[in-house]
């Protein structure tokens, strides 16, 4: 069995951001030379997500608005977590609902997506260095 483990690094300019990371993941799949296998992509931080959806700007704005309605950043005092002196209680909740990781099948050397599927990094407490793990296993 072949395997490959790599990090993608992010330091977003905004506190909240969605980044399409499909091209970077495809590069790592190519580098692994795995033809049949699995590709795991997971955020290594508890205030960031990895998820799969449509690369459509209106939808990404809808996600942002929906998350802000579910867990508004302010007032900061509404979150018990922020009693620790942090201000990212909302980011932990947003991360949980958008998910930690995705697993995509690799078929014939390529990510085996459904129609319109793309992999996104979701940042909810950015402007600092964070990483995403990509682990590929297969033959
Ligand atoms: Zn926190």
CSV table of N, CA and C and ligand atoms in Angstrom, one decimal:
chain,number,residue,atom,x,y,z
A,1,UNK,N,0.8,-1.2,0.0
A,1,UNK,CA,0.0,0.0,0.0
A,1,UNK,C,0.9,1.3,0.0
A,2,UNK,N,0.5,2.2,-0.8
A,2,UNK,CA,1.2,3.5,-0.8
A,2,UNK,C,0.4,4.5,0.2
A,3,UNK,N,1.2,5.4,0.7
A,3,UNK,CA,0.5,6.5,1.5
A,3,UNK,C,1.3,7.8,1.4
A,4,UNK,N,0.6,8.8,1.6
A,4,UNK,CA,1.3,10.2,1.6
A,4,UNK,C,0.6,11.1,2.6
A,5,UNK,N,1.4,11.8,3.3
A,5,UNK,CA,0.8,12.7,4.3
A,5,UNK,C,1.4,14.1,4.1
A,6,UNK,N,0.6,15.1,3.9
A,6,UNK,CA,1.1,16.5,3.7
A,6,UNK,C,0.2,17.5,4.4
A,7,UNK,N,0.8,18.7,4.7
A,7,UNK,CA,0.0,19.8,5.2
A,7,UNK,C,-0.2,20.8,4.2
A,8,UNK,N,-1.4,21.4,4.2
A,8,UNK,CA,-1.7,22.7,3.5
A,8,UNK,C,-1.7,23.8,4.6
A,9,UNK,N,-1.0,24.9,4.4
A,9,UNK,CA,-1.0,26.0,5.4
A,9,UNK,C,-1.8,27.2,5.0
A,10,UNK,N,-2.4,27.8,5.9
A,10,UNK,CA,-3.3,29.0,5.7
A,10,UNK,C,-3.0,30.1,6.7
A,11,UNK,N,-3.0,31.3,6.2
A,11,UNK,CA,-3.0,32.5,7.1
A,11,UNK,C,-3.9,33.5,6.5
A,12,UNK,N,-5.2,33.4,6.7
A,12,UNK,CA,-6.2,34.2,6.0
A,12,UNK,C,-6.1,35.7,6.4
A,13,UNK,N,-6.4,36.6,5.4
A,13,UNK,CA,-6.3,38.0,5.7
A,13,UNK,C,-7.6,38.4,6.5
A,14,UNK,N,-8.7,37.7,6.4
A,14,UNK,CA,-9.9,38.0,7.1
A,14,UNK,C,-10.1,37.0,8.2
A,15,UNK,N,-10.9,37.4,9.2
A,15,UNK,CA,-11.3,36.5,10.3
A,15,UNK,C,-12.1,35.3,9.8
A,16,UNK,N,-13.0,35.5,8.8
A,16,UNK,CA,-13.8,34.5,8.3
A,16,UNK,C,-13.6,34.4,6.8
A,17,UNK,N,-13.4,33.2,6.3
A,17,UNK,CA,-13.1,33.1,4.9
A,17,UNK,C,-13.3,31.6,4.4
A,18,UNK,N,-13.8,31.5,3.2
A,18,UNK,CA,-13.9,30.2,2.6
A,18,UNK,C,-12.9,30.1,1.4
A,19,UNK,N,-12.1,29.0,1.4
A,19,UNK,CA,-11.1,28.9,0.3
A,19,UNK,C,-11.3,27.6,-0.4
A,20,UNK,N,-11.4,27.6,-1.7
A,20,UNK,CA,-11.5,26.3,-2.5
A,20,UNK,C,-10.1,25.7,-2.5
A,21,UNK,N,-10.0,24.6,-1.9
A,21,UNK,CA,-8.6,23.9,-1.8
A,21,UNK,C,-8.6,22.7,-2.7
A,22,UNK,N,-9.5,22.6,-3.6
A,22,UNK,CA,-9.5,21.4,-4.5
A,22,UNK,C,-8.3,21.3,-5.4
A,23,UNK,N,-7.8,22.4,-6.0
A,23,UNK,CA,-6.6,22.2,-6.8
A,23,UNK,C,-5.3,21.7,-6.0
A,24,UNK,N,-5.2,22.2,-4.8
A,24,UNK,CA,-4.0,21.8,-3.9
A,24,UNK,C,-4.2,20.3,-3.6
A,25,UNK,N,-5.4,19.9,-3.3
A,25,UNK,CA,-5.6,18.5,-2.9
A,25,UNK,C,-5.4,17.6,-4.1
A,26,UNK,N,-5.8,18.0,-5.3
A,26,UNK,CA,-5.6,17.3,-6.5
A,26,UNK,C,-4.1,17.1,-6.8
A,27,UNK,N,-3.3,18.1,-6.5
A,27,UNK,CA,-1.9,18.1,-6.7
A,27,UNK,C,-1.2,17.0,-5.8
A,28,UNK,N,-1.7,16.9,-4.6
A,28,UNK,CA,-1.2,15.9,-3.6
A,28,UNK,C,-1.6,14.5,-4.1
A,29,UNK,N,-2.8,14.4,-4.6
A,29,UNK,CA,-3.2,13.1,-5.1
A,29,UNK,C,-2.3,12.6,-6.2
A,30,UNK,N,-2.0,13.6,-7.1
A,30,UNK,CA,-1.2,13.3,-8.3
A,30,UNK,C,0.2,12.8,-7.8
A,31,UNK,N,0.7,13.6,-6.8
A,31,UNK,CA,2.1,13.3,-6.3
A,31,UNK,C,2.1,11.9,-5.6
A,32,UNK,N,1.0,11.5,-5.0
A,32,UNK,CA,1.0,10.2,-4.3
A,32,UNK,C,1.1,9.0,-5.2
A,33,UNK,N,0.7,9.2,-6.5
A,33,UNK,CA,0.6,8.2,-7.5
A,33,UNK,C,-0.3,7.0,-7.1
A,34,UNK,N,-1.3,7.3,-6.2
A,34,UNK,CA,-2.3,6.3,-5.8
A,34,UNK,C,-3.4,6.4,-6.9
A,35,UNK,N,-3.7,5.2,-7.5
A,35,UNK,CA,-4.7,5.1,-8.5
A,35,UNK,C,-6.1,4.7,-7.9
A,36,UNK,N,-6.1,3.9,-6.9
A,36,UNK,CA,-7.3,3.4,-6.2
A,36,UNK,C,-7.1,3.6,-4.7
A,37,UNK,N,-7.9,4.4,-4.1
A,37,UNK,CA,-7.7,4.6,-2.6
A,37,UNK,C,-8.6,5.7,-2.0
A,38,UNK,N,-8.1,6.2,-0.9
A,38,UNK,CA,-8.9,7.2,-0.2
A,38,UNK,C,-8.1,8.4,0.1
A,39,UNK,N,-8.7,9.6,0.1
A,39,UNK,CA,-8.1,10.8,0.5
A,39,UNK,C,-8.8,11.5,1.6
A,40,UNK,N,-8.2,11.6,2.7
A,40,UNK,CA,-8.7,12.3,3.9
A,40,UNK,C,-8.2,13.7,3.9
A,41,UNK,N,-9.1,14.7,4.2
A,41,UNK,CA,-8.6,16.1,4.3
A,41,UNK,C,-9.3,16.6,5.6
A,42,UNK,N,-8.5,17.0,6.6
A,42,UNK,CA,-9.1,17.5,7.8
A,42,UNK,C,-8.4,18.7,8.4
A,43,UNK,N,-9.2,19.6,8.9
A,43,UNK,CA,-8.7,20.8,9.6
A,43,UNK,C,-8.0,20.4,10.9
A,44,UNK,N,-6.8,20.9,11.2
A,44,UNK,CA,-6.1,20.5,12.4
A,44,UNK,C,-6.4,21.5,13.5
A,45,UNK,N,-7.4,22.4,13.3
A,45,UNK,CA,-7.7,23.4,14.3
A,45,UNK,C,-9.2,23.4,14.6
A,46,UNK,N,-9.5,23.7,15.9
A,46,UNK,CA,-10.9,23.6,16.3
A,46,UNK,C,-11.8,24.8,16.0
A,47,UNK,N,-11.2,25.8,15.2
A,47,UNK,CA,-12.0,26.9,14.8
A,47,UNK,C,-12.0,27.0,13.2
A,48,UNK,N,-11.7,25.9,12.6
A,48,UNK,CA,-11.7,25.9,11.1
A,48,UNK,C,-12.3,24.5,10.6
A,49,UNK,N,-12.9,24.5,9.4
A,49,UNK,CA,-13.5,23.4,8.9
A,49,UNK,C,-13.0,23.0,7.5
A,50,UNK,N,-13.3,21.7,7.2
A,50,UNK,CA,-13.1,21.3,5.8
A,50,UNK,C,-14.5,20.7,5.4
A,51,UNK,N,-15.0,21.1,4.3
A,51,UNK,CA,-16.3,20.6,3.9
A,51,UNK,C,-16.4,20.6,2.3
A,52,UNK,N,-17.4,19.9,1.8
A,52,UNK,CA,-17.6,19.8,0.4
A,52,UNK,C,-18.9,20.4,0.0
A,53,UNK,N,-18.8,21.3,-1.0
A,53,UNK,CA,-20.0,21.8,-1.6
A,53,UNK,C,-19.8,22.5,-2.9
A,54,UNK,N,-20.7,23.3,-3.4
A,54,UNK,CA,-20.6,23.9,-4.7
A,54,UNK,C,-19.8,25.1,-4.7
A,55,UNK,N,-18.9,25.3,-5.6
A,55,UNK,CA,-18.1,26.5,-5.7
A,55,UNK,C,-18.9,27.6,-6.4
A,56,UNK,N,-19.9,28.2,-5.7
A,56,UNK,CA,-20.7,29.2,-6.3
A,56,UNK,C,-20.8,30.3,-5.2
A,57,UNK,N,-20.5,31.6,-5.7
A,57,UNK,CA,-20.2,32.7,-4.7
A,57,UNK,C,-21.5,33.0,-3.9
A,58,UNK,N,-22.7,32.9,-4.6
A,58,UNK,CA,-23.9,33.2,-3.8
A,58,UNK,C,-24.1,32.2,-2.7
A,59,UNK,N,-23.8,30.9,-3.0
A,59,UNK,CA,-24.0,29.9,-1.9
A,59,UNK,C,-23.0,30.1,-0.8
A,60,UNK,N,-21.8,30.5,-1.1
A,60,UNK,CA,-20.8,30.7,-0.1
A,60,UNK,C,-21.2,31.9,0.8
A,61,UNK,N,-21.8,32.9,0.2
A,61,UNK,CA,-22.3,34.0,1.0
A,61,UNK,C,-23.5,33.6,1.9
A,62,UNK,N,-24.3,32.7,1.3
A,62,UNK,CA,-25.4,32.1,2.1
A,62,UNK,C,-24.9,31.3,3.3
A,63,UNK,N,-23.9,30.5,3.1
A,63,UNK,CA,-23.3,29.8,4.3
A,63,UNK,C,-22.8,30.8,5.3
A,64,UNK,N,-22.2,31.9,4.9
A,64,UNK,CA,-21.7,32.8,5.8
A,64,UNK,C,-22.8,33.5,6.6
A,65,UNK,N,-23.8,33.9,5.9
A,65,UNK,CA,-25.0,34.5,6.6
A,65,UNK,C,-25.7,33.6,7.5
A,66,UNK,N,-25.9,32.3,7.1
A,66,UNK,CA,-26.6,31.3,7.9
A,66,UNK,C,-25.8,31.0,9.2
A,67,UNK,N,-24.5,30.9,9.0
A,67,UNK,CA,-23.6,30.6,10.2
A,67,UNK,C,-23.7,31.8,11.2
A,68,UNK,N,-23.7,33.0,10.6
A,68,UNK,CA,-23.7,34.2,11.5
A,68,UNK,C,-25.0,34.3,12.2
A,69,UNK,N,-26.1,33.9,11.6
A,69,UNK,CA,-27.4,33.9,12.3
A,69,UNK,C,-27.4,32.8,13.4
A,70,UNK,N,-26.9,31.6,13.1
A,70,UNK,CA,-26.8,30.6,14.1
A,70,UNK,C,-26.0,30.9,15.3
A,71,UNK,N,-24.8,31.5,15.0
A,71,UNK,CA,-23.8,31.8,16.1
A,71,UNK,C,-23.2,33.1,15.8
A,72,UNK,N,-23.9,34.2,16.1
A,72,UNK,CA,-23.3,35.5,15.9
A,72,UNK,C,-22.0,35.7,16.7
A,73,UNK,N,-21.1,36.4,16.0
A,73,UNK,CA,-19.8,36.7,16.7
A,73,UNK,C,-20.0,37.6,18.0
A,74,UNK,N,-20.9,38.5,17.8
A,74,UNK,CA,-21.2,39.5,18.9
A,74,UNK,C,-22.6,39.3,19.4
A,75,UNK,N,-23.0,39.7,20.6
A,75,UNK,CA,-22.0,40.1,21.6
A,75,UNK,C,-21.1,39.0,22.1
A,76,UNK,N,-19.9,39.3,22.3
A,76,UNK,CA,-18.9,38.3,22.8
A,76,UNK,C,-19.3,37.6,24.1
A,77,UNK,N,-20.0,38.4,24.9
A,77,UNK,CA,-20.4,37.9,26.3
A,77,UNK,C,-21.5,36.9,26.2
A,78,UNK,N,-22.1,36.6,25.0
A,78,UNK,CA,-23.1,35.6,25.0
A,78,UNK,C,-22.6,34.1,25.1
A,79,UNK,N,-21.2,34.0,24.9
A,79,UNK,CA,-20.6,32.6,25.0
A,79,UNK,C,-19.8,32.4,26.3
A,80,UNK,N,-20.1,31.3,26.9
A,80,UNK,CA,-19.4,31.0,28.1
A,80,UNK,C,-17.9,30.7,27.8
A,81,UNK,N,-17.6,30.2,26.7
A,81,UNK,CA,-16.2,29.9,26.3
A,81,UNK,C,-15.4,31.2,26.4
A,82,UNK,N,-16.1,32.4,26.1
A,82,UNK,CA,-15.3,33.6,26.0
A,82,UNK,C,-15.0,34.1,27.5
A,83,UNK,N,-15.6,33.5,28.5
A,83,UNK,CA,-15.2,33.9,29.9
A,83,UNK,C,-13.8,33.5,30.1
A,84,UNK,N,-13.2,32.6,29.3
A,84,UNK,CA,-11.8,32.2,29.4
A,84,UNK,C,-10.8,33.4,29.0
A,85,UNK,N,-11.4,34.4,28.4
A,85,UNK,CA,-10.6,35.5,27.9
A,85,UNK,C,-10.5,35.5,26.4
A,86,UNK,N,-11.0,34.4,25.7
A,86,UNK,CA,-11.0,34.3,24.3
A,86,UNK,C,-12.3,35.0,23.7
A,87,UNK,N,-12.3,35.2,22.4
A,87,UNK,CA,-13.4,35.9,21.8
A,87,UNK,C,-14.0,35.0,20.6
A,88,UNK,N,-13.6,33.7,20.7
A,88,UNK,CA,-13.9,32.9,19.5
A,88,UNK,C,-15.0,31.8,19.8
A,89,UNK,N,-15.8,32.0,20.8
A,89,UNK,CA,-16.8,31.0,21.1
A,89,UNK,C,-17.7,30.7,19.8
A,90,UNK,N,-18.0,31.7,19.1
A,90,UNK,CA,-18.8,31.4,17.8
A,90,UNK,C,-18.0,30.6,16.8
A,91,UNK,N,-16.7,30.8,16.7
A,91,UNK,CA,-15.9,30.0,15.7
A,91,UNK,C,-15.9,28.6,16.0
A,92,UNK,N,-15.9,28.2,17.3
A,92,UNK,CA,-15.9,26.8,17.7
A,92,UNK,C,-17.2,26.1,17.2
A,93,UNK,N,-18.3,26.9,17.4
A,93,UNK,CA,-19.6,26.3,17.0
A,93,UNK,C,-19.7,26.2,15.5
A,94,UNK,N,-19.3,27.3,14.8
A,94,UNK,CA,-19.3,27.2,13.3
A,94,UNK,C,-18.5,26.1,12.8
A,95,UNK,N,-17.3,25.8,13.4
A,95,UNK,CA,-16.5,24.7,12.9
A,95,UNK,C,-17.2,23.4,13.1
A,96,UNK,N,-17.9,23.3,14.2
A,96,UNK,CA,-18.6,22.0,14.5
A,96,UNK,C,-19.7,21.7,13.5
A,97,UNK,N,-20.5,22.7,13.2
A,97,UNK,CA,-21.6,22.5,12.2
A,97,UNK,C,-21.1,22.3,10.8
A,98,UNK,N,-20.0,22.9,10.4
A,98,UNK,CA,-19.5,22.8,9.0
A,98,UNK,C,-18.6,21.6,8.9
A,99,UNK,N,-18.1,21.0,10.0
A,99,UNK,CA,-17.4,19.7,9.9
A,99,UNK,C,-15.9,19.8,10.0
A,100,UNK,N,-15.3,18.7,10.5
A,100,UNK,CA,-13.9,18.7,10.7
A,100,UNK,C,-13.1,18.2,9.4
A,101,UNK,N,-13.7,17.2,8.7
A,101,UNK,CA,-13.0,16.6,7.6
A,101,UNK,C,-13.9,16.1,6.5
A,102,UNK,N,-13.3,15.7,5.4
A,102,UNK,CA,-13.9,15.0,4.3
A,102,UNK,C,-13.1,13.9,3.9
A,103,UNK,N,-13.7,12.8,3.4
A,103,UNK,CA,-13.0,11.7,2.8
A,103,UNK,C,-13.5,11.6,1.3
A,104,UNK,N,-12.6,11.6,0.4
A,104,UNK,CA,-13.0,11.5,-1.0
A,104,UNK,C,-12.4,10.2,-1.6
A,105,UNK,N,-13.1,9.4,-2.3
A,105,UNK,CA,-12.5,8.3,-3.0
A,105,UNK,C,-11.6,8.7,-4.1
A,106,UNK,N,-10.6,7.9,-4.3
A,106,UNK,CA,-9.7,8.1,-5.5
A,106,UNK,C,-9.9,7.0,-6.4
A,107,UNK,N,-10.3,7.3,-7.7
A,107,UNK,CA,-10.6,6.3,-8.7
A,107,UNK,C,-9.8,6.7,-9.9
A,108,UNK,N,-9.0,5.7,-10.4
A,108,UNK,CA,-8.2,5.9,-11.6
A,108,UNK,C,-7.3,7.2,-11.4
A,109,UNK,N,-6.8,7.4,-10.2
A,109,UNK,CA,-5.8,8.5,-10.0
A,109,UNK,C,-6.4,9.8,-9.8
A,110,UNK,N,-7.8,9.9,-9.7
A,110,UNK,CA,-8.4,11.2,-9.6
A,110,UNK,C,-9.5,11.2,-8.4
A,111,UNK,N,-9.7,12.4,-7.8
A,111,UNK,CA,-10.7,12.6,-6.8
A,111,UNK,C,-12.1,12.3,-7.5
A,112,UNK,N,-12.8,11.4,-6.9
A,112,UNK,CA,-14.1,10.8,-7.5
A,112,UNK,C,-15.3,11.6,-6.9
A,113,UNK,N,-15.5,12.8,-7.5
A,113,UNK,CA,-16.5,13.8,-7.0
A,113,UNK,C,-17.9,13.5,-7.7
A,114,UNK,N,-18.9,13.9,-7.0
A,114,UNK,CA,-20.2,14.1,-7.6
A,114,UNK,C,-20.3,15.4,-8.3
A,115,UNK,N,-21.3,15.6,-9.1
A,115,UNK,CA,-21.4,16.9,-9.9
A,115,UNK,C,-21.3,18.1,-9.0
A,116,UNK,N,-20.4,19.0,-9.3
A,116,UNK,CA,-20.2,20.3,-8.7
A,116,UNK,C,-19.5,20.2,-7.4
A,117,UNK,N,-19.1,19.1,-6.9
A,117,UNK,CA,-18.5,19.0,-5.6
A,117,UNK,C,-17.1,19.6,-5.7
A,118,UNK,N,-16.8,20.4,-4.7
A,118,UNK,CA,-15.4,21.0,-4.5
A,118,UNK,C,-15.1,20.9,-3.0
A,119,UNK,N,-13.8,20.9,-2.7
A,119,UNK,CA,-13.4,20.9,-1.3
A,119,UNK,C,-13.1,22.3,-0.8
A,120,UNK,N,-13.6,22.7,0.3
A,120,UNK,CA,-13.4,24.0,0.9
A,120,UNK,C,-12.7,24.0,2.3
A,121,UNK,N,-11.9,24.9,2.5
A,121,UNK,CA,-11.4,25.2,3.9
A,121,UNK,C,-12.3,26.4,4.4
A,122,UNK,N,-12.9,26.2,5.5
A,122,UNK,CA,-13.7,27.2,6.2
A,122,UNK,C,-12.9,27.8,7.4
A,123,UNK,N,-12.6,29.0,7.3
A,123,UNK,CA,-11.9,29.7,8.4
A,123,UNK,C,-12.9,30.5,9.2
A,124,UNK,N,-12.9,30.3,10.5
A,124,UNK,CA,-13.9,31.1,11.4
A,124,UNK,C,-13.2,32.0,12.4
A,125,UNK,N,-11.9,31.8,12.5
A,125,UNK,CA,-11.1,32.7,13.5
A,125,UNK,C,-9.7,32.8,12.9
A,126,UNK,N,-9.6,33.5,11.8
A,126,UNK,CA,-8.4,33.6,11.0
A,126,UNK,C,-7.3,34.6,11.5
A,127,UNK,N,-6.5,35.0,10.5
A,127,UNK,CA,-5.4,35.9,10.7
A,127,UNK,C,-4.4,35.3,11.6
A,128,UNK,N,-4.2,34.0,11.5
A,128,UNK,CA,-3.1,33.3,12.1
A,128,UNK,C,-2.9,32.0,11.4
A,129,UNK,N,-1.7,31.5,11.5
A,129,UNK,CA,-1.2,30.3,10.7
A,129,UNK,C,-1.9,29.1,11.2
A,130,UNK,N,-2.6,28.4,10.2
A,130,UNK,CA,-3.2,27.1,10.5
A,130,UNK,C,-3.0,26.1,9.4
A,131,UNK,N,-3.2,24.8,9.8
A,131,UNK,CA,-2.9,23.8,8.8
A,131,UNK,C,-4.0,22.8,8.6
A,132,UNK,N,-4.0,22.2,7.4
A,132,UNK,CA,-5.0,21.2,7.0
A,132,UNK,C,-4.1,19.9,6.7
A,133,UNK,N,-4.5,18.8,7.2
A,133,UNK,CA,-3.9,17.5,6.9
A,133,UNK,C,-4.5,16.9,5.7
A,134,UNK,N,-3.6,16.4,4.8
A,134,UNK,CA,-4.1,15.6,3.7
A,134,UNK,C,-3.4,14.3,3.8
A,135,UNK,N,-4.2,13.2,3.9
A,135,UNK,CA,-3.6,11.9,4.0
A,135,UNK,C,-4.2,11.0,2.9
A,136,UNK,N,-3.4,10.4,2.2
A,136,UNK,CA,-3.8,9.5,1.1
A,136,UNK,C,-3.3,8.1,1.3
A,137,UNK,N,-4.2,7.1,1.1
A,137,UNK,CA,-3.8,5.7,1.2
A,137,UNK,C,-4.4,5.0,0.0
A,138,UNK,N,-3.7,4.0,-0.5
A,138,UNK,CA,-4.2,3.2,-1.5
A,138,UNK,C,-3.1,2.5,-2.3
A,139,UNK,N,-3.5,2.1,-3.5
A,139,UNK,CA,-2.6,1.4,-4.4
A,139,UNK,C,-2.3,2.1,-5.7
B,1,LIG,ZN1,-11.5,29.2,21.7
